[in-house]
Amino acid sequence: MTDPLSPNGAPRPRIVIVGAGFGGLAVAKALAGADLPVTLIDQNNYHLFVPLLYQVATAALSPADIAEPIRHILSEAPNVGVVMGQVAGVDTDARAVRLADGSTIPYERLVIATGSTSTYFGHDDWAPHAPSLKSIEEARAIRTRVLQAFERAERATDPAERARLMTIVVVGGGPTGVEMAGSIAELAHHALARDFRHIDPTTAQVVLVEAGPRLLTAFPEALAAYARGSLERLGVRVRTGEAVEAIDATGVTLGGAVLPAATVIWGAGVRASPAAEWLGLAPDRSGRIPVAPDLSVIGRPGIYALGDTALCRDAAGEPLPGLAQVAQQQGTHLGRALRVALTGPAAGTSPLPPFVFRNRGNAAIVGRHAAIFDFGRGRRLRGFPAWLLWAAVHVVLLVDFAQRARVCLQWLWRYLTYRRGARLITAPPAPRA
Ligand SMILES: Cc1cc2nc3c(=O)[nH]c(=O)nc-3n(C[C@H](O)[C@H](O)[C@H](O)COP(=O)(O)OP(=O)(O)OC[C@H]3O[C@@H](n4cnc5c(N)ncnc54)[C@H](O)[C@@H]3O)c2cc1C
């Protein structure tokens, strides 16, 4: 049977997936081996394991430990073609994706999984002074800034300038900010402790700033309080209830006073990719595309959206959070559903089943001994057992076996020795240098 949505009457509709992150890759994997032509487009040639980016930024892991070439991941899927290209728009009338280089790729079914980007809440001028953590380039830039600041402090003669160079401010008390602050404190107070002759890295100040009344608002209060205590024991100064007023080359302004800091890291806000614009749709406040329970884009037949770029609600009407496990489960669900719907006996006619999210536990790590896990409905775990579970989950989720073994060994080595092998300055010098 031909697909009613197929404009050229092809026996099997072409599925185009934009984005090879957690969501898009899961769709492609679920369609691997199906009698369906699939094209997966991504601006990078690798899949990035975003939750471990902070470990690259703090010299615990190297970029190659958390990224895997997309072609390698899908090498056993002959029906899935990979295109490296940046999508710039969608022509919904012609049913084609437009790439930034001017070329087009036709589709009969389109899956949009382009994730999210950082937002500075209208203060884009802060971005050069406070890199965010969304890509390998940014993680390397942060690592360079932190390490360069210590190098400069080693040679600084003015005590005030030395103190500024040895102050690191992390903005945003969500999981990204908490993980970054804890990991930087460990880097400064332990891994770098004996590397310098004129400065004492254990006196470096790590400050975590959150505008709201408490850290980790997505977690129960007791777990958030435990995380705060763990951070403070690591030497992080936590400042809640203080909104950032300005960020420039000298530091951060809070409550009208400048906190001098050579390194500022932005972990405060995310916004969905501009995919809603491509489809001519009104997004929600966070830029997301509203989708129906089966992940189809309302008013755009044959187009689906998932992951961070989609606004998908649970049975109670609450928006699903921007988490890797949400994107991955949605991708697997949609890939399987499309496979059945487009290759089964009633190909092209049956509606897709609704997506139901199963919470496998929301986690944040606070240093090498501690983590928090919230499984919902009052089930929680914290401390070292939570850290072990977190490490096991993340190692299993890492794509390739060799990568898993490597990361496991590095974590074990680091755990036993406090060493960080990846503390190399390789990115271009920071602009404020
Ligand atoms: C620092 C950090 C830590 C996190 N930690 C956790 C955690 O511990 N646990 C958890 O569950 N979640 C965590 N998250 C959230 C999680 O990473 C996201 O929810 C998840 O990555 C969303 O998956 P996605 O497929 O929607 O998007 P992504 O995984 O971001 O993938 C989007 C893909 O689309 C591609 N793309 C984007 N635009 C274009 C374009 N125009 N053309 C072509 N390709 C494009 C990108 O290159 C990317 O490969 C973290 C996020 C961050 C930033």
CSV table of C-alpha atoms and ligand atoms in Angstrom, one decimal:
chain,number,residue,atom,x,y,z
A,1,MET,CA,0.0,0.0,0.0
A,2,THR,CA,1.3,3.5,-0.8
A,3,ASP,CA,1.5,6.1,1.9
A,4,PRO,CA,-1.3,8.7,1.6
A,5,LEU,CA,1.2,11.4,2.7
A,6,SER,CA,3.8,10.5,0.1
A,7,PRO,CA,3.7,13.1,-2.6
A,8,ASN,CA,5.5,10.9,-5.2
A,9,GLY,CA,3.6,7.7,-4.5
A,10,ALA,CA,6.8,6.0,-3.3
A,11,PRO,CA,6.1,2.5,-1.9
A,12,ARG,CA,7.8,3.4,1.4
A,13,PRO,CA,7.9,7.0,2.7
A,14,ARG,CA,11.2,8.6,3.4
A,15,ILE,CA,11.7,9.5,7.0
A,16,VAL,CA,14.0,12.4,7.7
A,17,ILE,CA,15.3,12.9,11.3
A,18,VAL,CA,16.9,16.3,12.2
A,19,GLY,CA,19.2,16.0,15.2
A,20,ALA,CA,21.3,13.0,16.4
A,21,GLY,CA,21.1,13.8,20.1
A,22,PHE,CA,19.3,11.5,22.6
A,23,GLY,CA,15.9,11.8,20.9
A,24,GLY,CA,16.9,11.7,17.2
A,25,LEU,CA,19.4,8.9,17.6
A,26,ALA,CA,16.8,6.7,19.4
A,27,VAL,CA,14.4,7.2,16.5
A,28,ALA,CA,17.1,6.1,14.0
A,29,LYS,CA,18.0,3.1,16.1
A,30,ALA,CA,14.4,2.0,16.4
A,31,LEU,CA,14.1,2.2,12.6
A,32,ALA,CA,17.4,0.4,11.9
A,33,GLY,CA,16.8,-2.5,9.6
A,34,ALA,CA,13.2,-1.5,8.8
A,35,ASP,CA,12.1,-1.5,5.2
A,36,LEU,CA,12.0,2.3,5.2
A,37,PRO,CA,14.5,4.8,3.9
A,38,VAL,CA,15.8,7.0,6.7
A,39,THR,CA,18.0,10.1,6.6
A,40,LEU,CA,19.5,11.4,9.8
A,41,ILE,CA,20.9,15.0,9.7
A,42,ASP,CA,23.1,16.6,12.3
A,43,GLN,CA,25.3,19.7,12.3
A,44,ASN,CA,28.1,17.6,13.9
A,45,ASN,CA,29.4,14.2,12.8
A,46,TYR,CA,29.1,12.9,16.4
A,47,HIS,CA,26.6,12.1,19.0
A,48,LEU,CA,27.4,14.0,22.2
A,49,PHE,CA,26.7,12.6,25.7
A,50,VAL,CA,25.7,16.0,27.1
A,51,PRO,CA,25.3,15.0,30.8
A,52,LEU,CA,29.0,14.4,31.1
A,53,LEU,CA,30.1,17.7,29.4
A,54,TYR,CA,30.9,19.2,32.8
A,55,GLN,CA,33.5,16.5,33.3
A,56,VAL,CA,35.2,17.7,30.1
A,57,ALA,CA,34.9,21.3,31.3
A,58,THR,CA,36.6,20.4,34.6
A,59,ALA,CA,39.4,18.3,33.1
A,60,ALA,CA,38.1,14.9,34.3
A,61,LEU,CA,37.4,13.4,30.9
A,62,SER,CA,38.5,14.2,27.3
A,63,PRO,CA,36.0,15.1,24.6
A,64,ALA,CA,36.5,11.8,22.8
A,65,ASP,CA,35.3,10.0,26.0
A,66,ILE,CA,31.8,11.5,25.6
A,67,ALA,CA,31.3,11.7,21.9
A,68,GLU,CA,30.9,9.0,19.3
A,69,PRO,CA,30.8,9.3,15.4
A,70,ILE,CA,27.2,9.0,14.3
A,71,ARG,CA,28.2,6.9,11.3
A,72,HIS,CA,29.9,4.4,13.6
A,73,ILE,CA,26.9,4.1,15.9
A,74,LEU,CA,24.7,3.4,12.9
A,75,SER,CA,27.1,1.3,10.9
A,76,GLU,CA,24.9,-1.8,11.2
A,77,ALA,CA,21.8,0.1,9.9
A,78,PRO,CA,22.0,0.0,6.1
A,79,ASN,CA,18.7,1.8,5.7
A,80,VAL,CA,19.8,4.8,7.6
A,81,GLY,CA,21.8,7.4,5.7
A,82,VAL,CA,23.7,10.1,7.6
A,83,VAL,CA,24.1,13.7,6.4
A,84,MET,CA,26.3,16.2,8.2
A,85,GLY,CA,24.7,19.6,7.7
A,86,GLN,CA,23.0,22.4,9.5
A,87,VAL,CA,19.3,22.7,9.0
A,88,ALA,CA,18.2,26.3,8.4
A,89,GLY,CA,14.5,25.8,7.7
A,90,VAL,CA,11.7,23.6,6.5
A,91,ASP,CA,9.5,24.1,3.4
A,92,THR,CA,6.3,22.4,4.6
A,93,ASP,CA,4.5,22.9,1.2
A,94,ALA,CA,7.3,21.3,-0.8
A,95,ARG,CA,8.0,18.8,2.1
A,96,ALA,CA,11.7,19.5,2.1
A,97,VAL,CA,14.3,20.4,4.8
A,98,ARG,CA,16.5,23.3,3.9
A,99,LEU,CA,20.2,23.2,4.8
A,100,ALA,CA,22.4,26.2,5.5
A,101,ASP,CA,24.5,25.4,2.4
A,102,GLY,CA,21.4,26.0,0.2
A,103,SER,CA,20.7,22.3,-0.5
A,104,THR,CA,17.4,20.6,0.3
A,105,ILE,CA,16.4,17.1,1.4
A,106,PRO,CA,12.9,15.9,0.7
A,107,TYR,CA,10.8,14.0,3.3
A,108,GLU,CA,7.5,12.3,3.6
A,109,ARG,CA,7.8,12.1,7.4
A,110,LEU,CA,9.9,14.5,9.4
A,111,VAL,CA,11.1,14.1,12.9
A,112,ILE,CA,12.5,17.2,14.6
A,113,ALA,CA,14.9,16.6,17.6
A,114,THR,CA,17.1,19.6,17.6
A,115,GLY,CA,17.4,20.0,21.4
A,116,SER,CA,17.9,23.4,23.1
A,117,THR,CA,20.4,26.2,23.4
A,118,SER,CA,21.5,28.5,26.3
A,119,THR,CA,19.7,31.7,26.9
A,120,TYR,CA,20.9,34.7,28.7
A,121,PHE,CA,17.4,36.1,29.3
A,122,GLY,CA,18.0,39.1,26.9
A,123,HIS,CA,21.5,39.8,28.1
A,124,ASP,CA,23.4,38.4,25.2
A,125,ASP,CA,26.3,40.8,26.0
A,126,TRP,CA,27.0,38.5,29.0
A,127,ALA,CA,27.8,35.5,26.8
A,128,PRO,CA,31.4,36.4,25.9
A,129,HIS,CA,32.2,36.7,29.6
A,130,ALA,CA,30.2,33.7,30.8
A,131,PRO,CA,30.3,30.7,28.5
A,132,SER,CA,27.5,28.1,28.9
A,133,LEU,CA,27.9,24.4,28.7
A,134,LYS,CA,26.1,22.9,25.7
A,135,SER,CA,28.8,21.8,23.3
A,136,ILE,CA,32.3,20.3,23.3
A,137,GLU,CA,33.7,23.7,22.1
A,138,GLU,CA,32.1,25.4,25.1
A,139,ALA,CA,33.4,22.7,27.5
A,140,ARG,CA,36.9,23.2,26.2
A,141,ALA,CA,36.6,26.9,26.4
A,142,ILE,CA,35.6,26.7,30.1
A,143,ARG,CA,38.5,24.3,30.8
A,144,THR,CA,40.9,26.7,29.2
A,145,ARG,CA,39.5,29.7,31.2
A,146,VAL,CA,39.8,27.9,34.5
A,147,LEU,CA,43.3,26.6,33.9
A,148,GLN,CA,44.5,29.8,32.3
A,149,ALA,CA,43.3,31.8,35.3
A,150,PHE,CA,45.4,29.6,37.6
A,151,GLU,CA,48.4,30.1,35.3
A,152,ARG,CA,48.0,33.8,35.4
A,153,ALA,CA,47.4,33.8,39.2
A,154,GLU,CA,50.8,32.0,39.6
A,155,ARG,CA,52.5,35.0,38.0
A,156,ALA,CA,50.3,37.8,39.4
A,157,THR,CA,52.0,40.1,41.9
A,158,ASP,CA,48.9,42.1,43.0
A,159,PRO,CA,47.1,40.2,45.7
A,160,ALA,CA,43.7,41.6,44.6
A,161,GLU,CA,44.2,40.5,41.0
A,162,ARG,CA,45.4,37.1,42.2
A,163,ALA,CA,42.3,36.7,44.2
A,164,ARG,CA,40.2,37.7,41.2
A,165,LEU,CA,42.0,35.2,39.0
A,166,MET,CA,41.3,32.5,41.6
A,167,THR,CA,37.6,33.2,41.9
A,168,ILE,CA,35.2,31.1,39.8
A,169,VAL,CA,31.5,32.0,39.7
A,170,VAL,CA,28.9,29.5,38.5
A,171,VAL,CA,25.5,31.1,37.7
A,172,GLY,CA,22.4,28.9,38.1
A,173,GLY,CA,21.5,26.4,40.8
A,174,GLY,CA,20.0,23.7,38.6
A,175,PRO,CA,21.8,20.3,38.0
A,176,THR,CA,24.3,21.9,35.6
A,177,GLY,CA,25.4,24.6,38.0
A,178,VAL,CA,25.5,22.2,41.0
A,179,GLU,CA,27.6,19.6,39.1
A,180,MET,CA,29.9,22.3,37.7
A,181,ALA,CA,30.5,24.0,41.0
A,182,GLY,CA,31.2,20.7,42.8
A,183,SER,CA,33.6,19.5,40.1
A,184,ILE,CA,35.5,22.8,39.9
A,185,ALA,CA,35.9,22.9,43.7
A,186,GLU,CA,37.4,19.4,43.5
A,187,LEU,CA,39.7,20.4,40.6
A,188,ALA,CA,41.0,23.4,42.4
A,189,HIS,CA,41.1,22.1,46.0
A,190,HIS,CA,42.5,18.6,45.2
A,191,ALA,CA,43.7,18.0,41.6
A,192,LEU,CA,45.6,21.3,41.2
A,193,ALA,CA,46.6,21.5,44.9
A,194,ARG,CA,50.3,20.6,44.4
A,195,ASP,CA,50.8,21.9,40.8
A,196,PHE,CA,51.8,25.5,41.6
A,197,ARG,CA,54.7,27.1,43.5
A,198,HIS,CA,53.5,30.6,44.2
A,199,ILE,CA,49.8,30.2,44.7
A,200,ASP,CA,47.8,27.8,46.9
A,201,PRO,CA,44.9,26.5,44.7
A,202,THR,CA,43.1,25.2,47.8
A,203,THR,CA,42.3,28.9,48.6
A,204,ALA,CA,40.5,29.3,45.3
A,205,GLN,CA,36.9,30.6,45.7
A,206,VAL,CA,34.1,28.8,44.0
A,207,VAL,CA,30.8,30.6,44.2
A,208,LEU,CA,27.4,29.2,43.1
A,209,VAL,CA,24.8,31.9,42.5
A,210,GLU,CA,21.1,31.1,42.3
A,211,ALA,CA,18.3,33.8,42.0
A,212,GLY,CA,15.6,31.5,43.5
A,213,PRO,CA,15.3,30.7,47.2
A,214,ARG,CA,17.0,27.3,46.9
A,215,LEU,CA,19.0,25.0,44.6
A,216,LEU,CA,17.7,22.2,42.5
A,217,THR,CA,14.0,23.2,42.3
A,218,ALA,CA,13.1,20.1,40.3
A,219,PHE,CA,14.2,18.0,43.3
A,220,PRO,CA,12.4,17.5,46.7
A,221,GLU,CA,13.6,20.1,49.3
A,222,ALA,CA,15.3,17.5,51.5
A,223,LEU,CA,17.5,16.3,48.6
A,224,ALA,CA,18.3,19.9,47.5
A,225,ALA,CA,19.3,20.7,51.1
A,226,TYR,CA,21.6,17.7,51.2
A,227,ALA,CA,23.2,18.7,47.9
A,228,ARG,CA,23.8,22.2,49.3
A,229,GLY,CA,25.5,20.8,52.4
A,230,SER,CA,27.7,18.5,50.3
A,231,LEU,CA,28.7,21.5,48.1
A,232,GLU,CA,29.5,23.6,51.1
A,233,ARG,CA,31.7,20.8,52.5
A,234,LEU,CA,33.6,20.8,49.2
A,235,GLY,CA,34.3,24.5,49.8
A,236,VAL,CA,31.7,26.0,47.5
A,237,ARG,CA,30.1,29.2,48.6
A,238,VAL,CA,26.4,29.0,47.8
A,239,ARG,CA,24.5,32.3,47.4
A,240,THR,CA,20.7,31.8,46.9
A,241,GLY,CA,18.1,34.5,46.5
A,242,GLU,CA,20.5,36.7,44.6
A,243,ALA,CA,19.9,37.6,40.9
A,244,VAL,CA,22.9,38.4,38.7
A,245,GLU,CA,22.6,42.1,37.6
A,246,ALA,CA,25.6,42.3,35.3
A,247,ILE,CA,28.5,40.2,34.0
A,248,ASP,CA,31.6,41.8,32.4
A,249,ALA,CA,35.4,41.2,32.1
A,250,THR,CA,35.9,42.2,35.8
A,251,GLY,CA,33.3,39.8,37.3
A,252,VAL,CA,29.7,39.5,38.4
A,253,THR,CA,27.5,42.2,39.9
A,254,LEU,CA,25.1,40.9,42.6
A,255,GLY,CA,23.0,43.1,44.9
A,256,GLY,CA,24.7,46.2,43.5
A,257,ALA,CA,28.2,45.0,44.4
A,258,VAL,CA,30.8,43.6,42.0
A,259,LEU,CA,32.2,40.1,42.9
A,260,PRO,CA,35.6,40.2,41.1
A,261,ALA,CA,36.0,36.9,39.2
A,262,ALA,CA,38.1,35.9,36.2
A,263,THR,CA,36.0,32.9,35.3
A,264,VAL,CA,32.2,33.0,35.2
A,265,ILE,CA,30.2,30.0,33.9
A,266,TRP,CA,26.6,30.3,32.8
A,267,GLY,CA,24.3,27.4,33.8
A,268,ALA,CA,21.1,29.4,34.3
A,269,GLY,CA,18.8,29.1,31.3
A,270,VAL,CA,17.9,27.0,28.3
A,271,ARG,CA,15.7,27.7,25.3
A,272,ALA,CA,14.4,25.3,22.7
A,273,SER,CA,16.0,25.3,19.2
A,274,PRO,CA,14.4,27.6,16.6
A,275,ALA,CA,12.4,24.7,15.1
A,276,ALA,CA,9.0,26.3,15.9
A,277,GLU,CA,10.1,29.2,13.6
A,278,TRP,CA,10.9,26.7,10.8
A,279,LEU,CA,7.4,25.4,10.9
A,280,GLY,CA,5.7,28.8,11.3
A,281,LEU,CA,4.3,27.9,14.7
A,282,ALA,CA,3.9,29.9,17.9
A,283,PRO,CA,6.1,28.3,20.5
A,284,ASP,CA,5.6,28.2,24.3
A,285,ARG,CA,7.5,30.5,26.6
A,286,SER,CA,10.6,28.3,26.4
A,287,GLY,CA,10.5,28.2,22.6
A,288,ARG,CA,9.1,24.6,22.4
A,289,ILE,CA,6.8,23.2,19.7
A,290,PRO,CA,3.5,22.0,21.2
A,291,VAL,CA,2.9,18.3,20.2
A,292,ALA,CA,0.0,15.9,20.5
A,293,PRO,CA,0.3,12.8,22.8
A,294,ASP,CA,1.6,10.8,19.8
A,295,LEU,CA,4.4,13.4,19.4
A,296,SER,CA,2.9,14.7,16.1
A,297,VAL,CA,3.1,18.5,15.6
A,298,ILE,CA,-0.3,19.9,15.8
A,299,GLY,CA,-1.4,21.4,12.4
A,300,ARG,CA,1.6,20.0,10.5
A,301,PRO,CA,0.7,16.5,9.2
A,302,GLY,CA,3.6,14.1,8.9
A,303,ILE,CA,5.8,16.1,11.2
A,304,TYR,CA,6.8,15.0,14.7
A,305,ALA,CA,8.9,16.7,17.4
A,306,LEU,CA,10.5,15.4,20.6
A,307,GLY,CA,13.1,15.9,23.3
A,308,ASP,CA,14.0,19.4,24.5
A,309,THR,CA,12.5,21.1,21.4
A,310,ALA,CA,9.0,19.8,22.0
A,311,LEU,CA,6.3,20.7,24.6
A,312,CYS,CA,4.8,17.3,25.5
A,313,ARG,CA,2.5,17.0,28.4
A,314,ASP,CA,1.9,14.0,30.7
A,315,ALA,CA,-1.5,12.6,31.6
A,316,ALA,CA,-1.9,15.2,34.3
A,317,GLY,CA,-1.2,18.0,31.8
A,318,GLU,CA,2.2,18.8,33.2
A,319,PRO,CA,5.0,19.5,30.6
A,320,LEU,CA,7.6,16.7,30.6
A,321,PRO,CA,11.1,18.0,31.8
A,322,GLY,CA,14.0,18.6,29.4
A,323,LEU,CA,15.9,15.4,30.3
A,324,ALA,CA,17.9,12.9,28.2
A,325,GLN,CA,15.7,10.0,29.5
A,326,VAL,CA,12.6,11.8,28.2
A,327,ALA,CA,14.1,12.4,24.8
A,328,GLN,CA,15.4,8.9,24.5
A,329,GLN,CA,12.2,7.2,25.5
A,330,GLN,CA,10.2,9.5,23.1
A,331,GLY,CA,12.7,8.6,20.3
A,332,THR,CA,12.4,4.9,20.9
A,333,HIS,CA,8.6,5.1,21.1
A,334,LEU,CA,8.2,7.2,17.9
A,335,GLY,CA,10.7,5.1,15.9
A,336,ARG,CA,8.9,1.8,16.9
A,337,ALA,CA,5.5,3.4,16.2
A,338,LEU,CA,6.5,4.7,12.8
A,339,ARG,CA,8.0,1.3,11.9
A,340,VAL,CA,4.7,-0.5,12.7
A,341,ALA,CA,2.5,2.2,11.2
A,342,LEU,CA,4.5,2.5,7.9
A,343,THR,CA,5.5,-1.1,7.3
A,344,GLY,CA,2.7,-3.1,8.9
A,345,PRO,CA,-0.3,-4.5,7.1
A,346,ALA,CA,-2.3,-1.3,7.4
A,347,ALA,CA,0.7,0.9,6.4
A,348,GLY,CA,0.1,4.6,6.4
A,349,THR,CA,-3.4,4.5,7.7
A,350,SER,CA,-3.2,3.7,11.4
A,351,PRO,CA,-2.8,6.5,14.0
A,352,LEU,CA,0.3,6.4,16.2
A,353,PRO,CA,-0.1,5.3,19.9
A,354,PRO,CA,0.4,8.0,22.6
A,355,PHE,CA,3.7,8.4,24.4
A,356,VAL,CA,3.9,7.6,28.1
A,357,PHE,CA,6.9,8.7,30.1
A,358,ARG,CA,8.4,6.3,32.7
A,359,ASN,CA,10.5,8.1,35.2
A,360,ARG,CA,13.7,6.1,35.7
A,361,GLY,CA,15.0,8.6,38.3
A,362,ASN,CA,16.3,12.2,38.1
A,363,ALA,CA,19.9,12.6,39.4
A,364,ALA,CA,22.5,15.3,40.2
A,365,ILE,CA,26.0,14.7,41.3
A,366,VAL,CA,27.7,16.7,44.0
A,367,GLY,CA,31.3,15.7,44.1
A,368,ARG,CA,33.1,12.4,44.0
A,369,HIS,CA,31.3,11.0,47.0
A,370,ALA,CA,27.8,12.2,46.7
A,371,ALA,CA,24.8,12.3,44.4
A,372,ILE,CA,21.0,12.6,44.8
A,373,PHE,CA,18.4,10.5,43.0
A,374,ASP,CA,14.7,11.2,42.9
A,375,PHE,CA,12.6,8.4,41.5
A,376,GLY,CA,9.3,10.1,42.2
A,377,ARG,CA,6.5,9.1,44.6
A,378,GLY,CA,8.7,9.7,47.6
A,379,ARG,CA,11.4,7.2,46.5
A,380,ARG,CA,14.9,8.8,46.9
A,381,LEU,CA,18.5,7.9,47.3
A,382,ARG,CA,21.4,10.1,48.3
A,383,GLY,CA,25.1,10.0,49.2
A,384,PHE,CA,27.6,7.4,48.1
A,385,PRO,CA,25.1,4.7,47.0
A,386,ALA,CA,23.4,7.4,44.8
A,387,TRP,CA,26.9,8.3,43.4
A,388,LEU,CA,27.5,4.6,42.6
A,389,LEU,CA,24.1,4.3,40.9
A,390,TRP,CA,24.7,7.5,39.0
A,391,ALA,CA,28.1,6.3,37.7
A,392,ALA,CA,26.7,2.9,36.7
A,393,VAL,CA,23.8,4.4,34.8
A,394,HIS,CA,26.0,6.9,33.0
A,395,VAL,CA,28.6,4.3,32.0
A,396,VAL,CA,25.9,2.0,30.7
A,397,LEU,CA,24.3,4.8,28.7
A,398,LEU,CA,27.5,5.8,27.1
A,399,VAL,CA,27.2,4.6,23.5
A,400,ASP,CA,30.1,2.4,22.7
A,401,PHE,CA,31.6,-0.5,24.7
A,402,ALA,CA,35.3,0.8,24.3
A,403,GLN,CA,34.1,4.2,25.5
A,404,ARG,CA,32.4,2.6,28.5
A,405,ALA,CA,35.5,0.7,29.5
A,406,ARG,CA,37.7,3.8,29.1
A,407,VAL,CA,35.4,6.1,31.1
A,408,CYS,CA,35.1,3.4,33.8
A,409,LEU,CA,38.8,3.2,34.2
A,410,GLN,CA,39.3,6.9,34.2
A,411,TRP,CA,36.6,7.4,36.9
A,412,LEU,CA,38.1,4.7,39.0
A,413,TRP,CA,41.6,6.2,38.6
A,414,ARG,CA,40.4,9.6,39.4
A,415,TYR,CA,38.4,8.4,42.4
A,416,LEU,CA,41.4,6.7,43.9
A,417,THR,CA,44.0,9.4,43.2
A,418,TYR,CA,42.1,12.7,42.8
A,419,ARG,CA,44.1,13.1,39.6
A,420,ARG,CA,42.7,14.7,36.4
A,421,GLY,CA,44.5,13.7,33.3
A,422,ALA,CA,42.7,16.0,30.9
A,423,ARG,CA,43.9,19.3,32.4
A,424,LEU,CA,45.4,20.6,29.2
A,425,ILE,CA,45.0,24.1,27.8
A,426,THR,CA,44.1,23.4,24.1
A,427,ALA,CA,41.2,25.8,23.2
A,428,PRO,CA,42.0,29.3,21.8
A,429,PRO,CA,42.8,31.8,24.5
A,430,ALA,CA,39.7,33.2,26.3
A,431,PRO,CA,38.6,36.7,25.0
A,432,ARG,CA,39.3,38.4,28.3
A,433,ALA,CA,43.0,37.3,28.3
B,1,LIG,C1,25.3,20.4,31.0
B,1,LIG,C2,24.0,19.6,30.9
B,1,LIG,C3,23.9,18.5,31.7
B,1,LIG,C4,22.7,17.7,31.6
B,1,LIG,N1,22.6,16.6,32.5
B,1,LIG,C5,21.6,15.8,32.4
B,1,LIG,C6,21.5,14.6,33.2
B,1,LIG,O1,22.3,14.3,34.0
B,1,LIG,N2,20.4,13.8,33.0
B,1,LIG,C7,19.5,14.0,32.0
B,1,LIG,O2,18.5,13.2,31.9
B,1,LIG,N3,19.5,15.1,31.2
B,1,LIG,C8,20.5,16.0,31.4
B,1,LIG,N4,20.6,17.1,30.6
B,1,LIG,C9,19.6,17.4,29.6
B,1,LIG,C10,19.8,16.5,28.4
B,1,LIG,O3,21.1,16.7,27.9
B,1,LIG,C11,18.8,16.9,27.3
B,1,LIG,O4,17.5,16.9,27.8
B,1,LIG,C12,18.9,16.0,26.1
B,1,LIG,O5,20.2,16.2,25.5
B,1,LIG,C13,17.8,16.4,25.1
B,1,LIG,O6,17.9,15.5,24.0
B,1,LIG,P1,17.5,16.0,22.5
B,1,LIG,O7,17.6,14.8,21.6
B,1,LIG,O8,16.2,16.7,22.6
B,1,LIG,O9,18.6,17.1,22.2
B,1,LIG,P2,20.2,17.0,22.1
B,1,LIG,O10,20.7,15.8,22.8
B,1,LIG,O11,20.7,18.3,22.6
B,1,LIG,O12,20.5,16.8,20.6
B,1,LIG,C14,20.1,17.8,19.6
B,1,LIG,C15,20.9,17.4,18.4
B,1,LIG,O13,20.4,18.3,17.3
B,1,LIG,C16,21.5,18.8,16.6
B,1,LIG,N5,21.1,20.0,16.0
B,1,LIG,C17,20.7,21.1,16.7
B,1,LIG,N6,20.3,22.1,15.8
B,1,LIG,C18,20.6,21.6,14.5
B,1,LIG,C19,20.4,22.1,13.2
B,1,LIG,N7,20.0,23.4,13.0
B,1,LIG,N8,20.8,21.3,12.2
B,1,LIG,C20,21.3,20.1,12.4
B,1,LIG,N9,21.4,19.5,13.6
B,1,LIG,C21,21.1,20.3,14.7
B,1,LIG,C22,22.6,18.9,17.6
B,1,LIG,O14,23.9,18.9,17.0
B,1,LIG,C23,22.4,17.7,18.5
B,1,LIG,O15,23.1,16.6,18.1
B,1,LIG,C24,21.8,18.0,30.7
B,1,LIG,C25,21.9,19.1,29.8
B,1,LIG,C26,23.0,19.9,29.9
B,1,LIG,C27,23.2,21.0,29.0
